[in-house]
Amino acid sequence: MSARGNSFPKQYRLLSRSEYLRLSDSKTVVSGRSFLVVWRENGYEYPRLGITASRKTGNAVVRNRLKRHIREFFRHHCSLLPGVDLNVIVRRQAAENSAAALSSELQRAFQQIGSRTCCHESL
């Protein structure tokens, strides 16, 4: 992402229902204890993020805290994901984990996705 500070520009977000539906048709999933990450290549040079956190996850405070954590992690680690759309589906167990545990699980998922994309270049 650009060096514009802590912004999360619209181009890096999944915004419409049709984008989520197209992504849900994808059969490429990375599963973890706290998250289910559905992804597909998007044809752009940058990744886009969507987050789904149902009320089963917890109250609004808990859901918003988890979404902020996911967005911040994505903002710092989006270079691991060239040209993919992601929908991070938050599971109920995520509310019980620490921020460090959530970060390590997201790191593992992003690395798995990055290694599976056809356009990924090894460093």
Short mmCIF file of N, CA and C in Angstrom, two decimals:
data_model
loop_
_atom_site.label_atom_id
_atom_site.label_comp_id
_atom_site.label_asym_id
_atom_site.label_seq_id
_atom_site.Cartn_x
_atom_site.Cartn_y
_atom_site.Cartn_z
N MET A 1 0.83 -1.18 0.00
CA MET A 1 0.00 0.00 0.00
C MET A 1 0.87 1.24 0.00
N SER A 2 0.29 2.33 -0.34
CA SER A 2 1.04 3.57 -0.41
C SER A 2 1.46 4.04 0.97
N ALA A 3 2.36 4.97 0.98
CA ALA A 3 2.87 5.51 2.24
C ALA A 3 2.02 6.68 2.73
N ARG A 4 0.71 6.59 2.54
CA ARG A 4 -0.19 7.66 2.94
C ARG A 4 -0.58 7.58 4.40
N GLY A 5 0.16 6.85 5.19
CA GLY A 5 -0.17 6.75 6.60
C GLY A 5 -1.01 5.52 6.87
N ASN A 6 -2.02 5.70 7.71
CA ASN A 6 -2.82 4.57 8.16
C ASN A 6 -4.10 4.39 7.37
N SER A 7 -4.15 4.89 6.17
CA SER A 7 -5.39 4.80 5.39
C SER A 7 -5.60 3.39 4.86
N PHE A 8 -6.83 3.10 4.53
CA PHE A 8 -7.22 1.83 3.92
C PHE A 8 -8.11 2.18 2.74
N PRO A 9 -7.50 2.52 1.59
CA PRO A 9 -8.24 3.06 0.44
C PRO A 9 -9.28 2.09 -0.11
N LYS A 10 -10.28 2.64 -0.79
CA LYS A 10 -11.36 1.83 -1.34
C LYS A 10 -10.88 0.79 -2.33
N GLN A 11 -9.82 1.08 -3.06
CA GLN A 11 -9.36 0.13 -4.06
C GLN A 11 -8.89 -1.18 -3.43
N TYR A 12 -8.58 -1.18 -2.14
CA TYR A 12 -8.13 -2.38 -1.45
C TYR A 12 -9.26 -3.10 -0.71
N ARG A 13 -10.50 -2.69 -0.94
CA ARG A 13 -11.64 -3.28 -0.25
C ARG A 13 -12.59 -3.95 -1.23
N LEU A 14 -13.23 -5.00 -0.78
CA LEU A 14 -14.36 -5.56 -1.51
C LEU A 14 -15.58 -4.76 -1.05
N LEU A 15 -16.31 -4.18 -1.99
CA LEU A 15 -17.36 -3.25 -1.62
C LEU A 15 -18.77 -3.75 -1.91
N SER A 16 -18.97 -4.43 -3.01
CA SER A 16 -20.34 -4.75 -3.42
C SER A 16 -20.68 -6.22 -3.15
N ARG A 17 -21.96 -6.47 -3.09
CA ARG A 17 -22.45 -7.83 -2.89
C ARG A 17 -21.98 -8.75 -4.01
N SER A 18 -21.96 -8.24 -5.23
CA SER A 18 -21.55 -9.06 -6.37
C SER A 18 -20.10 -9.51 -6.24
N GLU A 19 -19.25 -8.66 -5.67
CA GLU A 19 -17.85 -9.05 -5.46
C GLU A 19 -17.75 -10.19 -4.44
N TYR A 20 -18.55 -10.11 -3.38
CA TYR A 20 -18.56 -11.17 -2.38
C TYR A 20 -19.13 -12.46 -2.96
N LEU A 21 -20.18 -12.36 -3.78
CA LEU A 21 -20.78 -13.55 -4.39
C LEU A 21 -19.82 -14.22 -5.35
N ARG A 22 -19.12 -13.43 -6.15
CA ARG A 22 -18.14 -13.99 -7.08
C ARG A 22 -17.04 -14.71 -6.30
N LEU A 23 -16.66 -14.13 -5.19
CA LEU A 23 -15.62 -14.74 -4.36
C LEU A 23 -16.13 -16.01 -3.68
N SER A 24 -17.40 -16.02 -3.27
CA SER A 24 -17.95 -17.20 -2.60
C SER A 24 -18.07 -18.39 -3.55
N ASP A 25 -18.13 -18.14 -4.85
CA ASP A 25 -18.15 -19.23 -5.83
C ASP A 25 -16.79 -19.91 -5.94
N SER A 26 -15.76 -19.23 -5.47
CA SER A 26 -14.41 -19.78 -5.52
C SER A 26 -14.30 -20.95 -4.55
N LYS A 27 -13.59 -21.96 -4.96
CA LYS A 27 -13.40 -23.13 -4.10
C LYS A 27 -12.04 -23.13 -3.41
N THR A 28 -11.33 -22.02 -3.50
CA THR A 28 -10.01 -21.94 -2.88
C THR A 28 -10.15 -21.33 -1.49
N VAL A 29 -9.85 -22.15 -0.49
CA VAL A 29 -10.06 -21.77 0.91
C VAL A 29 -8.83 -22.16 1.72
N VAL A 30 -8.47 -21.29 2.65
CA VAL A 30 -7.46 -21.62 3.65
C VAL A 30 -8.17 -21.56 4.99
N SER A 31 -8.10 -22.64 5.74
CA SER A 31 -8.85 -22.76 6.97
C SER A 31 -7.91 -22.73 8.17
N GLY A 32 -8.38 -22.13 9.24
CA GLY A 32 -7.64 -22.09 10.48
C GLY A 32 -8.60 -22.16 11.65
N ARG A 33 -8.08 -22.08 12.86
CA ARG A 33 -8.93 -22.16 14.05
C ARG A 33 -9.83 -20.93 14.18
N SER A 34 -9.31 -19.76 13.85
CA SER A 34 -10.04 -18.52 14.06
C SER A 34 -10.64 -17.93 12.80
N PHE A 35 -10.12 -18.33 11.63
CA PHE A 35 -10.54 -17.71 10.38
C PHE A 35 -10.73 -18.76 9.29
N LEU A 36 -11.58 -18.42 8.36
CA LEU A 36 -11.71 -19.14 7.10
C LEU A 36 -11.47 -18.09 6.03
N VAL A 37 -10.45 -18.27 5.21
CA VAL A 37 -10.10 -17.27 4.21
C VAL A 37 -10.44 -17.83 2.83
N VAL A 38 -11.44 -17.22 2.18
CA VAL A 38 -11.82 -17.59 0.82
C VAL A 38 -11.12 -16.61 -0.10
N TRP A 39 -10.47 -17.11 -1.16
CA TRP A 39 -9.69 -16.22 -2.01
C TRP A 39 -9.77 -16.65 -3.46
N ARG A 40 -9.50 -15.70 -4.34
CA ARG A 40 -9.34 -15.98 -5.77
C ARG A 40 -8.54 -14.86 -6.38
N GLU A 41 -7.86 -15.17 -7.46
CA GLU A 41 -7.06 -14.14 -8.14
C GLU A 41 -8.00 -13.13 -8.77
N ASN A 42 -7.60 -11.84 -8.74
CA ASN A 42 -8.51 -10.79 -9.18
C ASN A 42 -8.08 -10.08 -10.46
N GLY A 43 -6.91 -10.35 -10.99
CA GLY A 43 -6.48 -9.72 -12.23
C GLY A 43 -5.87 -8.34 -12.05
N TYR A 44 -5.83 -7.84 -10.83
CA TYR A 44 -5.19 -6.56 -10.54
C TYR A 44 -3.79 -6.83 -10.01
N GLU A 45 -3.05 -5.77 -9.80
CA GLU A 45 -1.70 -5.90 -9.23
C GLU A 45 -1.70 -5.75 -7.72
N TYR A 46 -2.86 -5.63 -7.13
CA TYR A 46 -2.96 -5.42 -5.69
C TYR A 46 -4.07 -6.30 -5.11
N PRO A 47 -3.96 -6.65 -3.84
CA PRO A 47 -4.99 -7.46 -3.20
C PRO A 47 -6.16 -6.60 -2.71
N ARG A 48 -7.32 -7.25 -2.54
CA ARG A 48 -8.49 -6.57 -1.98
C ARG A 48 -9.04 -7.44 -0.85
N LEU A 49 -9.55 -6.79 0.18
CA LEU A 49 -9.97 -7.48 1.40
C LEU A 49 -11.44 -7.25 1.69
N GLY A 50 -12.10 -8.32 2.09
CA GLY A 50 -13.45 -8.26 2.65
C GLY A 50 -13.44 -9.04 3.95
N ILE A 51 -14.24 -8.61 4.91
CA ILE A 51 -14.29 -9.28 6.21
C ILE A 51 -15.74 -9.59 6.53
N THR A 52 -15.99 -10.82 6.97
CA THR A 52 -17.32 -11.23 7.39
C THR A 52 -17.23 -11.70 8.83
N ALA A 53 -17.96 -11.03 9.72
CA ALA A 53 -18.00 -11.41 11.13
C ALA A 53 -19.46 -11.42 11.57
N SER A 54 -20.01 -12.60 11.78
CA SER A 54 -21.42 -12.71 12.14
C SER A 54 -21.61 -12.42 13.63
N ARG A 55 -22.86 -12.30 14.03
CA ARG A 55 -23.16 -12.03 15.43
C ARG A 55 -22.79 -13.20 16.33
N LYS A 56 -22.61 -14.37 15.76
CA LYS A 56 -22.17 -15.52 16.55
C LYS A 56 -20.77 -15.31 17.11
N THR A 57 -20.00 -14.44 16.46
CA THR A 57 -18.63 -14.16 16.88
C THR A 57 -18.60 -13.44 18.22
N GLY A 58 -19.57 -12.59 18.46
CA GLY A 58 -19.62 -11.82 19.70
C GLY A 58 -20.42 -10.55 19.49
N ASN A 59 -20.43 -9.70 20.49
CA ASN A 59 -21.17 -8.45 20.35
C ASN A 59 -20.42 -7.49 19.43
N ALA A 60 -20.98 -6.33 19.19
CA ALA A 60 -20.41 -5.38 18.23
C ALA A 60 -18.99 -4.97 18.60
N VAL A 61 -18.73 -4.82 19.88
CA VAL A 61 -17.39 -4.42 20.32
C VAL A 61 -16.36 -5.47 19.92
N VAL A 62 -16.68 -6.72 20.15
CA VAL A 62 -15.77 -7.82 19.82
C VAL A 62 -15.59 -7.93 18.31
N ARG A 63 -16.69 -7.89 17.56
CA ARG A 63 -16.60 -8.00 16.10
C ARG A 63 -15.78 -6.86 15.51
N ASN A 64 -16.01 -5.65 15.96
CA ASN A 64 -15.27 -4.50 15.43
C ASN A 64 -13.79 -4.56 15.80
N ARG A 65 -13.46 -5.05 17.00
CA ARG A 65 -12.06 -5.21 17.39
C ARG A 65 -11.37 -6.22 16.47
N LEU A 66 -12.03 -7.33 16.20
CA LEU A 66 -11.45 -8.33 15.31
C LEU A 66 -11.28 -7.79 13.90
N LYS A 67 -12.26 -7.06 13.41
CA LYS A 67 -12.16 -6.49 12.06
C LYS A 67 -11.05 -5.46 11.98
N ARG A 68 -10.89 -4.64 13.01
CA ARG A 68 -9.78 -3.67 13.02
C ARG A 68 -8.43 -4.39 12.99
N HIS A 69 -8.33 -5.46 13.75
CA HIS A 69 -7.08 -6.22 13.78
C HIS A 69 -6.78 -6.83 12.41
N ILE A 70 -7.78 -7.39 11.76
CA ILE A 70 -7.59 -7.99 10.43
C ILE A 70 -7.19 -6.93 9.42
N ARG A 71 -7.88 -5.79 9.43
CA ARG A 71 -7.54 -4.70 8.50
C ARG A 71 -6.12 -4.20 8.72
N GLU A 72 -5.72 -4.04 9.96
CA GLU A 72 -4.37 -3.56 10.25
C GLU A 72 -3.32 -4.58 9.80
N PHE A 73 -3.59 -5.85 10.05
CA PHE A 73 -2.66 -6.89 9.61
C PHE A 73 -2.55 -6.88 8.09
N PHE A 74 -3.68 -6.77 7.40
CA PHE A 74 -3.70 -6.73 5.94
C PHE A 74 -2.91 -5.53 5.43
N ARG A 75 -3.09 -4.39 6.06
CA ARG A 75 -2.42 -3.17 5.63
C ARG A 75 -0.90 -3.32 5.69
N HIS A 76 -0.42 -4.00 6.72
CA HIS A 76 1.03 -4.18 6.88
C HIS A 76 1.60 -5.34 6.07
N HIS A 77 0.76 -6.31 5.71
CA HIS A 77 1.26 -7.52 5.06
C HIS A 77 0.66 -7.77 3.69
N CYS A 78 0.09 -6.77 3.07
CA CYS A 78 -0.56 -6.98 1.77
C CYS A 78 0.46 -7.32 0.68
N SER A 79 1.72 -7.06 0.90
CA SER A 79 2.74 -7.40 -0.10
C SER A 79 2.89 -8.92 -0.27
N LEU A 80 2.41 -9.70 0.70
CA LEU A 80 2.44 -11.16 0.59
C LEU A 80 1.42 -11.68 -0.41
N LEU A 81 0.47 -10.83 -0.81
CA LEU A 81 -0.68 -11.26 -1.60
C LEU A 81 -0.83 -10.46 -2.89
N PRO A 82 -0.06 -10.74 -3.90
CA PRO A 82 -0.22 -9.99 -5.14
C PRO A 82 -1.46 -10.43 -5.91
N GLY A 83 -2.37 -9.50 -6.18
CA GLY A 83 -3.48 -9.74 -7.08
C GLY A 83 -4.49 -10.78 -6.66
N VAL A 84 -4.95 -10.76 -5.40
CA VAL A 84 -6.00 -11.67 -4.97
C VAL A 84 -7.10 -10.91 -4.25
N ASP A 85 -8.31 -11.45 -4.33
CA ASP A 85 -9.42 -10.98 -3.51
C ASP A 85 -9.55 -11.95 -2.35
N LEU A 86 -9.73 -11.41 -1.15
CA LEU A 86 -9.85 -12.22 0.05
C LEU A 86 -11.13 -11.90 0.78
N ASN A 87 -11.78 -12.91 1.32
CA ASN A 87 -12.84 -12.70 2.29
C ASN A 87 -12.44 -13.47 3.53
N VAL A 88 -12.12 -12.75 4.59
CA VAL A 88 -11.75 -13.38 5.85
C VAL A 88 -13.04 -13.54 6.65
N ILE A 89 -13.44 -14.79 6.85
CA ILE A 89 -14.64 -15.10 7.62
C ILE A 89 -14.18 -15.43 9.03
N VAL A 90 -14.64 -14.63 9.98
CA VAL A 90 -14.21 -14.76 11.37
C VAL A 90 -15.04 -15.84 12.04
N ARG A 91 -14.36 -16.77 12.68
CA ARG A 91 -15.04 -17.84 13.41
C ARG A 91 -15.23 -17.44 14.87
N ARG A 92 -16.13 -18.13 15.52
CA ARG A 92 -16.46 -17.83 16.92
C ARG A 92 -15.23 -17.89 17.83
N GLN A 93 -14.32 -18.81 17.56
CA GLN A 93 -13.14 -18.99 18.42
C GLN A 93 -12.18 -17.81 18.36
N ALA A 94 -12.28 -16.98 17.36
CA ALA A 94 -11.36 -15.85 17.21
C ALA A 94 -11.45 -14.89 18.39
N ALA A 95 -12.63 -14.75 18.96
CA ALA A 95 -12.82 -13.83 20.08
C ALA A 95 -12.05 -14.28 21.32
N GLU A 96 -11.72 -15.55 21.40
CA GLU A 96 -11.02 -16.09 22.57
C GLU A 96 -9.51 -15.98 22.46
N ASN A 97 -8.99 -15.68 21.26
CA ASN A 97 -7.55 -15.66 21.03
C ASN A 97 -6.94 -14.29 21.30
N SER A 98 -5.65 -14.30 21.60
CA SER A 98 -4.92 -13.04 21.78
C SER A 98 -4.60 -12.44 20.43
N ALA A 99 -4.19 -11.19 20.43
CA ALA A 99 -3.82 -10.51 19.19
C ALA A 99 -2.63 -11.19 18.53
N ALA A 100 -1.69 -11.66 19.32
CA ALA A 100 -0.52 -12.34 18.76
C ALA A 100 -0.91 -13.65 18.08
N ALA A 101 -1.83 -14.39 18.68
CA ALA A 101 -2.29 -15.64 18.08
C ALA A 101 -3.04 -15.38 16.79
N LEU A 102 -3.87 -14.33 16.77
CA LEU A 102 -4.59 -13.97 15.55
C LEU A 102 -3.62 -13.58 14.45
N SER A 103 -2.61 -12.80 14.80
CA SER A 103 -1.62 -12.37 13.81
C SER A 103 -0.86 -13.55 13.23
N SER A 104 -0.45 -14.48 14.08
CA SER A 104 0.31 -15.62 13.57
C SER A 104 -0.56 -16.49 12.67
N GLU A 105 -1.83 -16.62 12.99
CA GLU A 105 -2.73 -17.41 12.14
C GLU A 105 -2.97 -16.72 10.80
N LEU A 106 -3.14 -15.41 10.82
CA LEU A 106 -3.29 -14.67 9.56
C LEU A 106 -2.01 -14.73 8.74
N GLN A 107 -0.86 -14.64 9.39
CA GLN A 107 0.42 -14.73 8.69
C GLN A 107 0.54 -16.06 7.95
N ARG A 108 0.19 -17.14 8.63
CA ARG A 108 0.25 -18.46 8.02
C ARG A 108 -0.70 -18.56 6.83
N ALA A 109 -1.91 -18.04 6.98
CA ALA A 109 -2.89 -18.09 5.89
C ALA A 109 -2.43 -17.26 4.70
N PHE A 110 -1.91 -16.06 4.95
CA PHE A 110 -1.45 -15.20 3.86
C PHE A 110 -0.27 -15.84 3.13
N GLN A 111 0.63 -16.49 3.86
CA GLN A 111 1.76 -17.15 3.22
C GLN A 111 1.30 -18.32 2.36
N GLN A 112 0.32 -19.07 2.83
CA GLN A 112 -0.22 -20.18 2.04
C GLN A 112 -0.85 -19.67 0.75
N ILE A 113 -1.62 -18.61 0.85
CA ILE A 113 -2.28 -18.05 -0.33
C ILE A 113 -1.23 -17.49 -1.29
N GLY A 114 -0.26 -16.76 -0.75
CA GLY A 114 0.79 -16.19 -1.58
C GLY A 114 1.58 -17.25 -2.33
N SER A 115 1.79 -18.40 -1.71
CA SER A 115 2.55 -19.46 -2.38
C SER A 115 1.72 -20.18 -3.44
N ARG A 116 0.40 -20.07 -3.38
CA ARG A 116 -0.47 -20.76 -4.34
C ARG A 116 -0.83 -19.93 -5.56
N THR A 117 -0.60 -18.63 -5.51
CA THR A 117 -0.99 -17.79 -6.65
C THR A 117 -0.02 -17.99 -7.80
N CYS A 118 -0.55 -17.91 -9.01
CA CYS A 118 0.28 -18.16 -10.19
C CYS A 118 1.24 -17.01 -10.46
N CYS A 119 0.90 -15.82 -10.02
CA CYS A 119 1.73 -14.64 -10.31
C CYS A 119 2.74 -14.37 -9.21
N HIS A 120 2.80 -15.22 -8.19
CA HIS A 120 3.69 -14.99 -7.06
C HIS A 120 5.14 -15.24 -7.47
N GLU A 121 5.98 -14.31 -7.13
CA GLU A 121 7.41 -14.44 -7.42
C GLU A 121 8.14 -14.69 -6.12
N SER A 122 8.94 -15.73 -6.08
CA SER A 122 9.71 -16.04 -4.88
C SER A 122 10.82 -15.03 -4.70
N LEU A 123 11.01 -14.64 -3.44
CA LEU A 123 12.06 -13.67 -3.13
C LEU A 123 13.33 -14.38 -2.75
#
